[in-house]
Short mmCIF file of C-alpha atoms in Angstrom, two decimals:
data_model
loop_
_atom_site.label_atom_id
_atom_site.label_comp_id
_atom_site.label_asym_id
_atom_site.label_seq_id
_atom_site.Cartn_x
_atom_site.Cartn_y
_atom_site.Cartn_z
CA UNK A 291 225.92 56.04 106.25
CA UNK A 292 228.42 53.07 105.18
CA UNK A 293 228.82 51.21 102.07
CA UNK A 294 225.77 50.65 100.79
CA UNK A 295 226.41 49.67 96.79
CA UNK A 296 229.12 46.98 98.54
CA UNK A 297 225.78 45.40 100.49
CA UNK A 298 224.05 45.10 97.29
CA UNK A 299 223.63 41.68 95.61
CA UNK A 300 226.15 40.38 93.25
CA UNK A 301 223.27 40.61 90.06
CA UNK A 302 222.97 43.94 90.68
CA UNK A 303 226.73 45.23 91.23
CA UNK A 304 227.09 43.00 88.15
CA UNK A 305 224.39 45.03 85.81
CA UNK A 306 225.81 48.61 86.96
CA UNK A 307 229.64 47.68 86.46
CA UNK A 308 228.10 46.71 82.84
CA UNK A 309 227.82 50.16 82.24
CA UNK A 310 230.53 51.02 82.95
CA UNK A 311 233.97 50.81 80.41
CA UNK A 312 236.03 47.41 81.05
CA UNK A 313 239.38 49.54 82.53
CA UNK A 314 236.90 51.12 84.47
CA UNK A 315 235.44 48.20 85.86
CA UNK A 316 238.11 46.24 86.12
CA UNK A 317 239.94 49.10 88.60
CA UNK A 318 236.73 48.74 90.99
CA UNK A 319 239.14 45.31 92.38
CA UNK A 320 241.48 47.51 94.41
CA UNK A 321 238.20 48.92 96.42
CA UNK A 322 238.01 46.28 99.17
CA UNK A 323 237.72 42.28 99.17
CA UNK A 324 233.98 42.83 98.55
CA UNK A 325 235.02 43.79 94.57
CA UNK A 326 238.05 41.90 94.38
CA UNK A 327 236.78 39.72 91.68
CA UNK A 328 233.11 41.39 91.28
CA UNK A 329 234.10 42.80 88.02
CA UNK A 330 234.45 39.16 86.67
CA UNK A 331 230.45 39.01 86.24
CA UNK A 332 230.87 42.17 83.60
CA UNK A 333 228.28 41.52 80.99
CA UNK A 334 228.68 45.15 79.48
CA UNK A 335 231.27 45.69 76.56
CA UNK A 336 234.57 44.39 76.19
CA UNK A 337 236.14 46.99 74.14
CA UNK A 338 239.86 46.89 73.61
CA UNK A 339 240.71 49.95 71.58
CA UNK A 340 243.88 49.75 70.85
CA UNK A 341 243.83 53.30 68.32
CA UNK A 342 245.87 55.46 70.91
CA UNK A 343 248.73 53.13 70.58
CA UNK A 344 248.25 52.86 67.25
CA UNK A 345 248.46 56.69 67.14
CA UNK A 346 251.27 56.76 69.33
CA UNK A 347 253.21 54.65 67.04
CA UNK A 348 252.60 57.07 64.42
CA UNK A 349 253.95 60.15 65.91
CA UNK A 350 257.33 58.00 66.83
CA UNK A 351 258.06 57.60 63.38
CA UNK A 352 258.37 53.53 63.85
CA UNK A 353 260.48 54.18 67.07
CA UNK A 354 257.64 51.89 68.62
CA UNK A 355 258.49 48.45 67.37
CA UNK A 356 254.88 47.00 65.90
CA UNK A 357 255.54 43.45 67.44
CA UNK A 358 256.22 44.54 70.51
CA UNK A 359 252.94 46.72 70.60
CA UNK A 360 250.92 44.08 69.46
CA UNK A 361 252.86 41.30 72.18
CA UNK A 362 251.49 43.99 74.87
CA UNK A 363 247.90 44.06 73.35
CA UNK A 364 247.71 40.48 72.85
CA UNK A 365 248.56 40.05 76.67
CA UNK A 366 246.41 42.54 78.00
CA UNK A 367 243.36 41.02 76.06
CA UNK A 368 243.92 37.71 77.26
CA UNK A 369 244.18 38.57 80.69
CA UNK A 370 240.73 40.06 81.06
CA UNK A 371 239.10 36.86 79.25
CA UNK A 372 241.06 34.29 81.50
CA UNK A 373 239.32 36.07 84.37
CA UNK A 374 235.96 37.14 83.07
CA UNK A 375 233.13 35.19 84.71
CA UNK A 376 230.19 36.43 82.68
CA UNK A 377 227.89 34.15 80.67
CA UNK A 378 226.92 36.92 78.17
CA UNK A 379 228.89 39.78 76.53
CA UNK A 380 226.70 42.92 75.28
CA UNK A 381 229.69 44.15 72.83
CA UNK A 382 233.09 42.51 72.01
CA UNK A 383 235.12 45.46 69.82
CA UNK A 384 238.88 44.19 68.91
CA UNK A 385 241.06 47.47 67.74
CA UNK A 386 244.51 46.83 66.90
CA UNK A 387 246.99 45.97 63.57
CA UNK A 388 246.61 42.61 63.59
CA UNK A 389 247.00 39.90 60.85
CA UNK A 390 246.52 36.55 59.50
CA UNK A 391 249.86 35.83 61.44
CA UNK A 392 247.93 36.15 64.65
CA UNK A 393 244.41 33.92 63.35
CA UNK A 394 244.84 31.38 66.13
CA UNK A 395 244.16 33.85 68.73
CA UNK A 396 241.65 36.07 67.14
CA UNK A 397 240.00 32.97 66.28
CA UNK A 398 240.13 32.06 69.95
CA UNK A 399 238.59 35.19 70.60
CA UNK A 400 236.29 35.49 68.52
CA UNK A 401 235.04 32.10 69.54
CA UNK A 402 234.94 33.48 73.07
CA UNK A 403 232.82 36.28 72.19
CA UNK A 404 230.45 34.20 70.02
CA UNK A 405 230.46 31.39 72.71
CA UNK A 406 229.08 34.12 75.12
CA UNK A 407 226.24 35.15 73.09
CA UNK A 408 227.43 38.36 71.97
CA UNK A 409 225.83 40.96 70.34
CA UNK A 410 227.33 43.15 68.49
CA UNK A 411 230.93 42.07 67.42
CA UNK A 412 233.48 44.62 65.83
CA UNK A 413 236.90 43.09 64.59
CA UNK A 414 238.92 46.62 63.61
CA UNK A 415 242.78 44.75 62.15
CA UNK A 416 243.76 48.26 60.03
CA UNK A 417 247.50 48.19 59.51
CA UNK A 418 248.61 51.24 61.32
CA UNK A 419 250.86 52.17 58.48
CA UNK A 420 247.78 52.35 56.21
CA UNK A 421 248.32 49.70 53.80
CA UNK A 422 248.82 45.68 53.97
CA UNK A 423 248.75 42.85 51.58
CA UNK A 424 245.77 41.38 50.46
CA UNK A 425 247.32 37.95 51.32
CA UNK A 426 247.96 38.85 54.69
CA UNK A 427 244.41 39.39 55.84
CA UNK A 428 242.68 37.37 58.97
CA UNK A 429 239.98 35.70 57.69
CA UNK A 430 236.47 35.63 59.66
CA UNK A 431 236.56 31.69 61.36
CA UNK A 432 234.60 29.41 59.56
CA UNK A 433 234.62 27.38 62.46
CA UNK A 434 231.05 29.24 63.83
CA UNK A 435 228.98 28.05 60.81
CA UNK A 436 226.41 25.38 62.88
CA UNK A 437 227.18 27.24 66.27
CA UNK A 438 223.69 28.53 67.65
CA UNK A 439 224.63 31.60 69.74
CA UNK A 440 225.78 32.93 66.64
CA UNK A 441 221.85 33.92 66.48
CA UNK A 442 222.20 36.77 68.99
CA UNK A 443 224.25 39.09 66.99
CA UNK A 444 222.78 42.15 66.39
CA UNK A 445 225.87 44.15 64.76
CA UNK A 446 228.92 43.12 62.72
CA UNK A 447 231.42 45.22 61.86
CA UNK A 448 234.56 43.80 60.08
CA UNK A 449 237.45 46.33 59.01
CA UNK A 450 240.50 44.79 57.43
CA UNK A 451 239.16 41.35 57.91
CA UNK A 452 238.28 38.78 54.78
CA UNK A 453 235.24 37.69 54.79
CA UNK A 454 233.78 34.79 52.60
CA UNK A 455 230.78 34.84 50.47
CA UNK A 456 229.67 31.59 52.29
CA UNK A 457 230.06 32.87 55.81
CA UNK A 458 228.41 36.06 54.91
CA UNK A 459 225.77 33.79 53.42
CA UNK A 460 225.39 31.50 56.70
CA UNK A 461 225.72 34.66 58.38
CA UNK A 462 222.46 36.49 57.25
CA UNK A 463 220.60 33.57 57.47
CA UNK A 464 221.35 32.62 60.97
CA UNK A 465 221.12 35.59 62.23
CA UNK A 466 217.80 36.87 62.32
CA UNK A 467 218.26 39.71 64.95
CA UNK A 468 220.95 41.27 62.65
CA UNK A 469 220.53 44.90 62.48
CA UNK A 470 223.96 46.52 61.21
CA UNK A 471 226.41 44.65 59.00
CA UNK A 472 229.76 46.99 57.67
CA UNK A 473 232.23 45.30 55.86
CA UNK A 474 235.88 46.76 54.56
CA UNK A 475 238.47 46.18 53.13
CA UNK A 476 237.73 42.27 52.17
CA UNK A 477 239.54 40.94 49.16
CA UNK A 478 237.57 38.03 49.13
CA UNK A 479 234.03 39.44 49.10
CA UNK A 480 232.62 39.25 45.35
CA UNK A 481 228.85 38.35 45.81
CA UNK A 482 226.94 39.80 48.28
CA UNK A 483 222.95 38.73 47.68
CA UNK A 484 220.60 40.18 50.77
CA UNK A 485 217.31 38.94 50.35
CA UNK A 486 214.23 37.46 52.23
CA UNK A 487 212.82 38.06 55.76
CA UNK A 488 215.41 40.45 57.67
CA UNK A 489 215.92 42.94 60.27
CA UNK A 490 218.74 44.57 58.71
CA UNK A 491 218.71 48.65 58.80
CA UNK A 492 222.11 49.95 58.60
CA UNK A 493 224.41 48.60 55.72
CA UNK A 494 227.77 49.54 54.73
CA UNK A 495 229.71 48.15 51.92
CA UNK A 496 233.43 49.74 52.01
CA UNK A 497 236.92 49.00 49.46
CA UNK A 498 235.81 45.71 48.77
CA UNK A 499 237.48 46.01 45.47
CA UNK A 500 236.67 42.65 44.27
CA UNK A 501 232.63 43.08 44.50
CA UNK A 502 231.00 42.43 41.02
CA UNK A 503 227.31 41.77 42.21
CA UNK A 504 225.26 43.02 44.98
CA UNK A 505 221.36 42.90 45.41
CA UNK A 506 219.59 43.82 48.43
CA UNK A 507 216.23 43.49 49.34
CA UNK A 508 215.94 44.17 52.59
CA UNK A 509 212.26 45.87 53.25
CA UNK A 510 213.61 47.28 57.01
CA UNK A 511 216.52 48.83 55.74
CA UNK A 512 216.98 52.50 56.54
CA UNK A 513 220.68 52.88 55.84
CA UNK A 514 223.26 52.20 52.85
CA UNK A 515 226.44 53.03 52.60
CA UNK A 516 228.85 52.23 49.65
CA UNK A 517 232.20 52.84 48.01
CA UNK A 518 233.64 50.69 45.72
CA UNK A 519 233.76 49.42 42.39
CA UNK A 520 230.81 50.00 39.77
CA UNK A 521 227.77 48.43 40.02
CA UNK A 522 224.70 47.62 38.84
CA UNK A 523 221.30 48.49 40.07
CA UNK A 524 222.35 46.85 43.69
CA UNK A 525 218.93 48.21 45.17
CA UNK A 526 216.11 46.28 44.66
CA UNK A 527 213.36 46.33 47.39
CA UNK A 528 214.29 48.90 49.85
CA UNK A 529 211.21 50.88 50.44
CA UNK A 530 212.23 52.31 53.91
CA UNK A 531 215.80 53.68 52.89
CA UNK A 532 215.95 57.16 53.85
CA UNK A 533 219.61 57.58 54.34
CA UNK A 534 222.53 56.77 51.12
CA UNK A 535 225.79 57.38 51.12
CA UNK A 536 227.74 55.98 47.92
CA UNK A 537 231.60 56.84 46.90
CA UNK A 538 234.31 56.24 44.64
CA UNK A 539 234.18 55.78 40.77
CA UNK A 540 230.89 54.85 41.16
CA UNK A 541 228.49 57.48 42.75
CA UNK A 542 228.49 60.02 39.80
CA UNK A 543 226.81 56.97 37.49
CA UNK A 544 224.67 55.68 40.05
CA UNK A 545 222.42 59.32 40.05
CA UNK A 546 223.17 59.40 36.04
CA UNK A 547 222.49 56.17 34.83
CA UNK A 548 222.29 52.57 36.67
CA UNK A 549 219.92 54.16 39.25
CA UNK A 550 218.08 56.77 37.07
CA UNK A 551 214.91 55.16 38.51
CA UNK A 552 216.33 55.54 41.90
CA UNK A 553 213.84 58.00 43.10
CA UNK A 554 211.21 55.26 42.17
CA UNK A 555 213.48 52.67 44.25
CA UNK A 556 213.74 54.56 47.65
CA UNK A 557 210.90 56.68 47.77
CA UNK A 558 211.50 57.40 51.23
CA UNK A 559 215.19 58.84 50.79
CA UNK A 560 215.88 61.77 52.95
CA UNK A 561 219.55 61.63 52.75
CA UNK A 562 221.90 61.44 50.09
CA UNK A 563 225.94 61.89 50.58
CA UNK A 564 228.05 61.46 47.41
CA UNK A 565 231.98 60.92 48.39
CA UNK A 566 233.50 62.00 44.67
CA UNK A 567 237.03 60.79 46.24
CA UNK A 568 239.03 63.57 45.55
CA UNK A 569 242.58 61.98 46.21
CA UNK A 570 243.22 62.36 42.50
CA UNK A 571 240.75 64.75 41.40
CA UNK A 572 242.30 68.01 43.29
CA UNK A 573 245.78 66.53 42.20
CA UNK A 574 244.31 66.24 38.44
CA UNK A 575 241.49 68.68 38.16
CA UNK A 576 241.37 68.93 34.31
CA UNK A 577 239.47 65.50 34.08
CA UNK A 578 235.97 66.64 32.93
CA UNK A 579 236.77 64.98 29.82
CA UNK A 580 237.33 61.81 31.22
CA UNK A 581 234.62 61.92 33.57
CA UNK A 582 232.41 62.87 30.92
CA UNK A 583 233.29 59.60 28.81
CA UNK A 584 233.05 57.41 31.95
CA UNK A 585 228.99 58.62 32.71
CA UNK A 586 228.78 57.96 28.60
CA UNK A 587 230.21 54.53 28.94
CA UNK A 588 227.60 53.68 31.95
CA UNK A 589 224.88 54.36 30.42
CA UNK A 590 223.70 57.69 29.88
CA UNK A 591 224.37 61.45 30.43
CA UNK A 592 222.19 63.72 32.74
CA UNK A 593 220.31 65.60 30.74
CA UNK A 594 219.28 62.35 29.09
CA UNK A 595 217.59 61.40 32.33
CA UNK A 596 214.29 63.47 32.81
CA UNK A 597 211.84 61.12 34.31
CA UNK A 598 211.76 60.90 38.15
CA UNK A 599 211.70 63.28 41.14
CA UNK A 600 213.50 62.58 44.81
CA UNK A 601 210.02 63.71 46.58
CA UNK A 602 211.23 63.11 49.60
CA UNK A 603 215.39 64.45 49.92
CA UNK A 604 215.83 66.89 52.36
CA UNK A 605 220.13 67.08 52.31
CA UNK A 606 222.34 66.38 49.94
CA UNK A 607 226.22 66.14 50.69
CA UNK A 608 229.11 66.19 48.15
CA UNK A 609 232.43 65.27 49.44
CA UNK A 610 235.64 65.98 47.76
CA UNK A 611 234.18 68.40 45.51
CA UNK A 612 236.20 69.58 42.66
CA UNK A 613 233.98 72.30 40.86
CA UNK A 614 234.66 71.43 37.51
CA UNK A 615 231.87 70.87 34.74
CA UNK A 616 231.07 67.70 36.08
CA UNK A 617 230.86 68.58 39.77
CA UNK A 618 228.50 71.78 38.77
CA UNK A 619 226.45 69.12 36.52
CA UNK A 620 226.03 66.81 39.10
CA UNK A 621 224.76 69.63 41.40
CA UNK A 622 222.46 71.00 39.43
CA UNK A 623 220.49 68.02 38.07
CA UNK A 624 219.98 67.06 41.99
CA UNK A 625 218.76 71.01 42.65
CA UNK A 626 216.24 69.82 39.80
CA UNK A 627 215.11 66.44 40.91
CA UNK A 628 215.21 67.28 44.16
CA UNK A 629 211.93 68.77 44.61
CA UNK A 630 211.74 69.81 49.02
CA UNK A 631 215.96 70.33 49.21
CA UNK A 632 216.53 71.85 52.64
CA UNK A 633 220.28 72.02 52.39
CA UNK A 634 223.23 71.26 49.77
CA UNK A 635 226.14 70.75 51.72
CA UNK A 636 229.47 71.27 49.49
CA UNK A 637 232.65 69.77 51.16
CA UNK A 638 235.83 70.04 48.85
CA UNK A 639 237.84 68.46 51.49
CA UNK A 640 239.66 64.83 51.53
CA UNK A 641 240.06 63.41 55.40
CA UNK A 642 243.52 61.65 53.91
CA UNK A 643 245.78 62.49 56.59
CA UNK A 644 248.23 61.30 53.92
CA UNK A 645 247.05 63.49 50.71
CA UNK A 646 246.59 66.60 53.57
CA UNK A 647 250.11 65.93 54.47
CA UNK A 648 251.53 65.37 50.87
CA UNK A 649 249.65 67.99 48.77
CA UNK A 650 249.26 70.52 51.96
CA UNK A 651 249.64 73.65 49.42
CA UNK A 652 247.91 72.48 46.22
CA UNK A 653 245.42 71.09 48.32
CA UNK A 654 244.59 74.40 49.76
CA UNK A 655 244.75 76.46 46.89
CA UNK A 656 242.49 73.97 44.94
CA UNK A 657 239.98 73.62 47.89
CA UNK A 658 239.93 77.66 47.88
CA UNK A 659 238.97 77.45 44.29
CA UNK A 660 236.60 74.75 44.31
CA UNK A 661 234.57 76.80 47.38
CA UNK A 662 234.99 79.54 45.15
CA UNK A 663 232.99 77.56 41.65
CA UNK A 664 230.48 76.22 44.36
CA UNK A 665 229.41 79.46 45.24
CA UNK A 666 227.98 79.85 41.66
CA UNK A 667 225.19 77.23 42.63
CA UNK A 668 223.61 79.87 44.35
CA UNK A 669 221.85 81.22 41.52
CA UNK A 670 220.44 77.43 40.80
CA UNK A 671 219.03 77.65 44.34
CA UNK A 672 215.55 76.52 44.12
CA UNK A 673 213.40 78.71 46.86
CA UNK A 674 213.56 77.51 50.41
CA UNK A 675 217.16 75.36 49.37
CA UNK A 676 220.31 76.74 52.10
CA UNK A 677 223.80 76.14 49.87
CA UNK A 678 226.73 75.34 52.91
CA UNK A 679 230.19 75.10 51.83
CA UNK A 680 232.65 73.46 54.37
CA UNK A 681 235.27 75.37 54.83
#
C-alpha cells in the first residue's frame, strides 16, 4: 500500500510527532531521508526528565559522580534545542539537580522556551540528595520582565527554584491565560498578593519558609494547596474553591481559628486534605500538650468555634495521623461541621523515604496504633459518613 504518513505534508507529520514524547520523536530520524530532520518542527513537549538518573544515583550510593550526571544532561538538552525548528513549544519541563552554579544555561533555556511561546513551563532543580543551601538556589531570570510571549503561559511550576516577589508580581499580571502556578522550596518568596481579574484555578504554595503574607482573591480558583509557615486568613474571595489541601504547623489552626469562618469563605469546598506532617509527631507522639498550647496561642480552641457548617464537603483526608487527643479532636469537630461527609479518609503514613528508612520499626508500630485510635471515630460516624483508614 506504501508509505503513506511519509507522503503527508510537513504541517501535518509535524502536529502528530507533537504527540508524541521528544525521545520518541526524535528516533523517527533513522526511518528514511523523508524524517531525517522532520522531528525538528516538534511543537509538542520538550520534557527532559532527568528523575531516573537521579534515582539511579541514589541506589549507587554516590558511585555516580553528580557533575558528571549533570555534564551528560546538560549536553543532551542542548542538543535537541540547537536542532529544534519549531516556532512554538506546548510544554518545556526541566528535571534534574541543578543549581545557581549552572544559571547561565538555565537562563538560556528558559529564554528559549519563553522565546517560543510556551505554555506551560516546569523548572524541577531538587538536589537529589534531598537537601541544598538556600544560597545556592537558581533564581527565576529577571531578564523576561517586558518580554511579550511571556503572555502565553498557561502553567508554572517552579520546584527548588527562587523566585522573587517582583517577578511573581510581573508574572500574574502579564499573564492573563495563567491557569496553574506551584511554587517550592523558594527562600526568597515572602509576599505573595493574588488579586484582580484572573484565570488562575489550581494554586500551590509549598516550603516557602520565609512567607509572612498571602491574600488571594482569585474568583476562578478551584484549587489550593499549602504547607508552610502560619498564616493569616490568606483566603479572601475564592467563591469557586472546591478542592484544599493545607500542611505543616499550620493546618490544625487554620480549621480552629484563623479560618473559623472558612465555611463562609469557600462555600463551594468539596475537598479538604489536612497533611499533619508526621516526621516528628510518630517520633514524639506525647505532644498533645504542646499542640494544645499552639491552637490556644492562634486564636482559639475547637469547641470555642460553633458558628459555621462546611455544606458542601464531601471527603476529608488526614495525612500523617497520629491519634492522639488532638488528632481525635480535629476529627470530630469536622464529623460535626461537616454536614453531607461521604468519606473520612485516615492516612497515618509519612511518604519520607528518609523517616520510612530511619524509623522503619517505630514507624510501624506507631502507624499500627494510630489505625488502631482511628478506628474509635466510628462511633462519631454521622449516618451515610464511610471511615477509610490507609493501611
Amino acid at each position: 500500500m506504501g508509505d503513506r504518513v511519509s507522503a503527508l505534508p510537513d504541517e501535518i507529520v509535524s502536529i502528530i510527532l507533537s504527540l508524541l514524547p521528544i525521545k520518541e520523536a526524535g528516533s523517527t530520524s533513522v526511518l528514511s531521508r523523508r524524517w531525517i530532520n522532520s522531528w525538528k518542527l516538534f511543537t509538542g513537549s520538550l520534557n527532559f526528565d532527568g528523575s531516573k538518573t537521579m534515582l539511579r544515583m541514589i541506589k549507587a550510593m554516590r558511585t555516580m559522580p553528580l557533575e558528571t550526571e549533570r555534564a551528560k544532561y546538560i549536553k543532551w538538552v542542548d542538543q535537541v534545542l540547537n536542532f529544534y525548528q519549531g516556532q512554538t513549544i506546548k510544554e518545556f519541563r526541566v528535571c534534574f539537580d541543578l543549581d545557581k552554579n549552572f544559571a547561565c544555561i538555565l537562563d538560556r533555556w528558559v529564554n528559549f522556551a519563553i522565546g517560543r511561546r510556551v505554555q506551560k513551563l516546569e523548572l524541577d532543580l531538587t538536589a537529589y540528595s534531598g537537601s541544598r543551601q538556600s544560597l545556592n538556589y537558581y533564581t527565576f531570570p529577571s531578564s523576561l520582565i517586558g518580554v511579550s510571549s511571556v503572555n502565553a503561559l498557561i502553567a508554572l511550576r517552579l520546584k527548588s527554584v527562587d523566585l522573587s516577589e517582583d517577578i511573581l508580581t510581573h508574572l500574574l499580571s502579564n499573564c492573563p491565560l495563567l491557569e496553574e502556578l506551584s511554587v517550592s522550596y523558594s527562600p526568597s518568596l515572602v509576599n505573595v498578593i493574588i488579586a484582580g481579574p484572573s484565570m488562575m484555578k489550581y494554586l500551590e504554595l509549598s516550603f516557602c519558609f520565609n512567607l509572612r503574607n498571602v491574600e488571594i482573591s482569585a474568583t476562578n480558583l478551584v484549587s489550593f494547596e499549602y504547607f508552610g509557615p502560619n498564616l493569616y486568613n490568606p483566603l479572601k474571595n475564592v467563591p469557586m474553591l472546591s478542592e484544599l489541601s493545607m500542611g505543616g504547623n499550620y493546618c490544625e489552626s487554620v480549621v480552629f481559628s484563623s479560618f473559623c469562618d472558612l465555611s463562609k469563605v469557600v462555600p463551594q469546598l468539596e475537598t479538604l486534605v489536612l497533611d499533619l506532617d508526621c516526621s516528628i509527631r510518630f517520633i514524639q507522639a506525647s505532644i498533645w500538650n504542646t499542640q494544645k498550647a499552639d491552637i490556644a496561642c492562634l486564636g482559639g480552641k475547637p469547641k470555642e468555634v460553633t458558628s459555621g457548617r462546611f455544606e458542601s464537603l464531601k471527603v476529608v483526608k488526614i495525612v500523617g495521623w497520629v491519634g492522639n487527643a488532638a488528632d481525635m479532636e480535629l476529627a470530630v469537630y469536622l464529623l460535626e461541621k461537616a454536614v453531607s461527609l461521604d468519606k473520612m479518609i485516615i492516612d497515618p503514613g509519612h511518604p519520607s523515604l528518609l523517616i520510612r528508612s530511619v524509623f522503619e520499626e517505630s514507624r510501624k508500630k506507631g502507624e499500627d496504633a494510630a489505625r488502631e485510635r482511628a478506628k474509635q471515630l466510628e462511633r462519631n460516624l454521622p449516618a451515610g459518613t464511610k471511615l477509610v483508614i490507609y493501611y
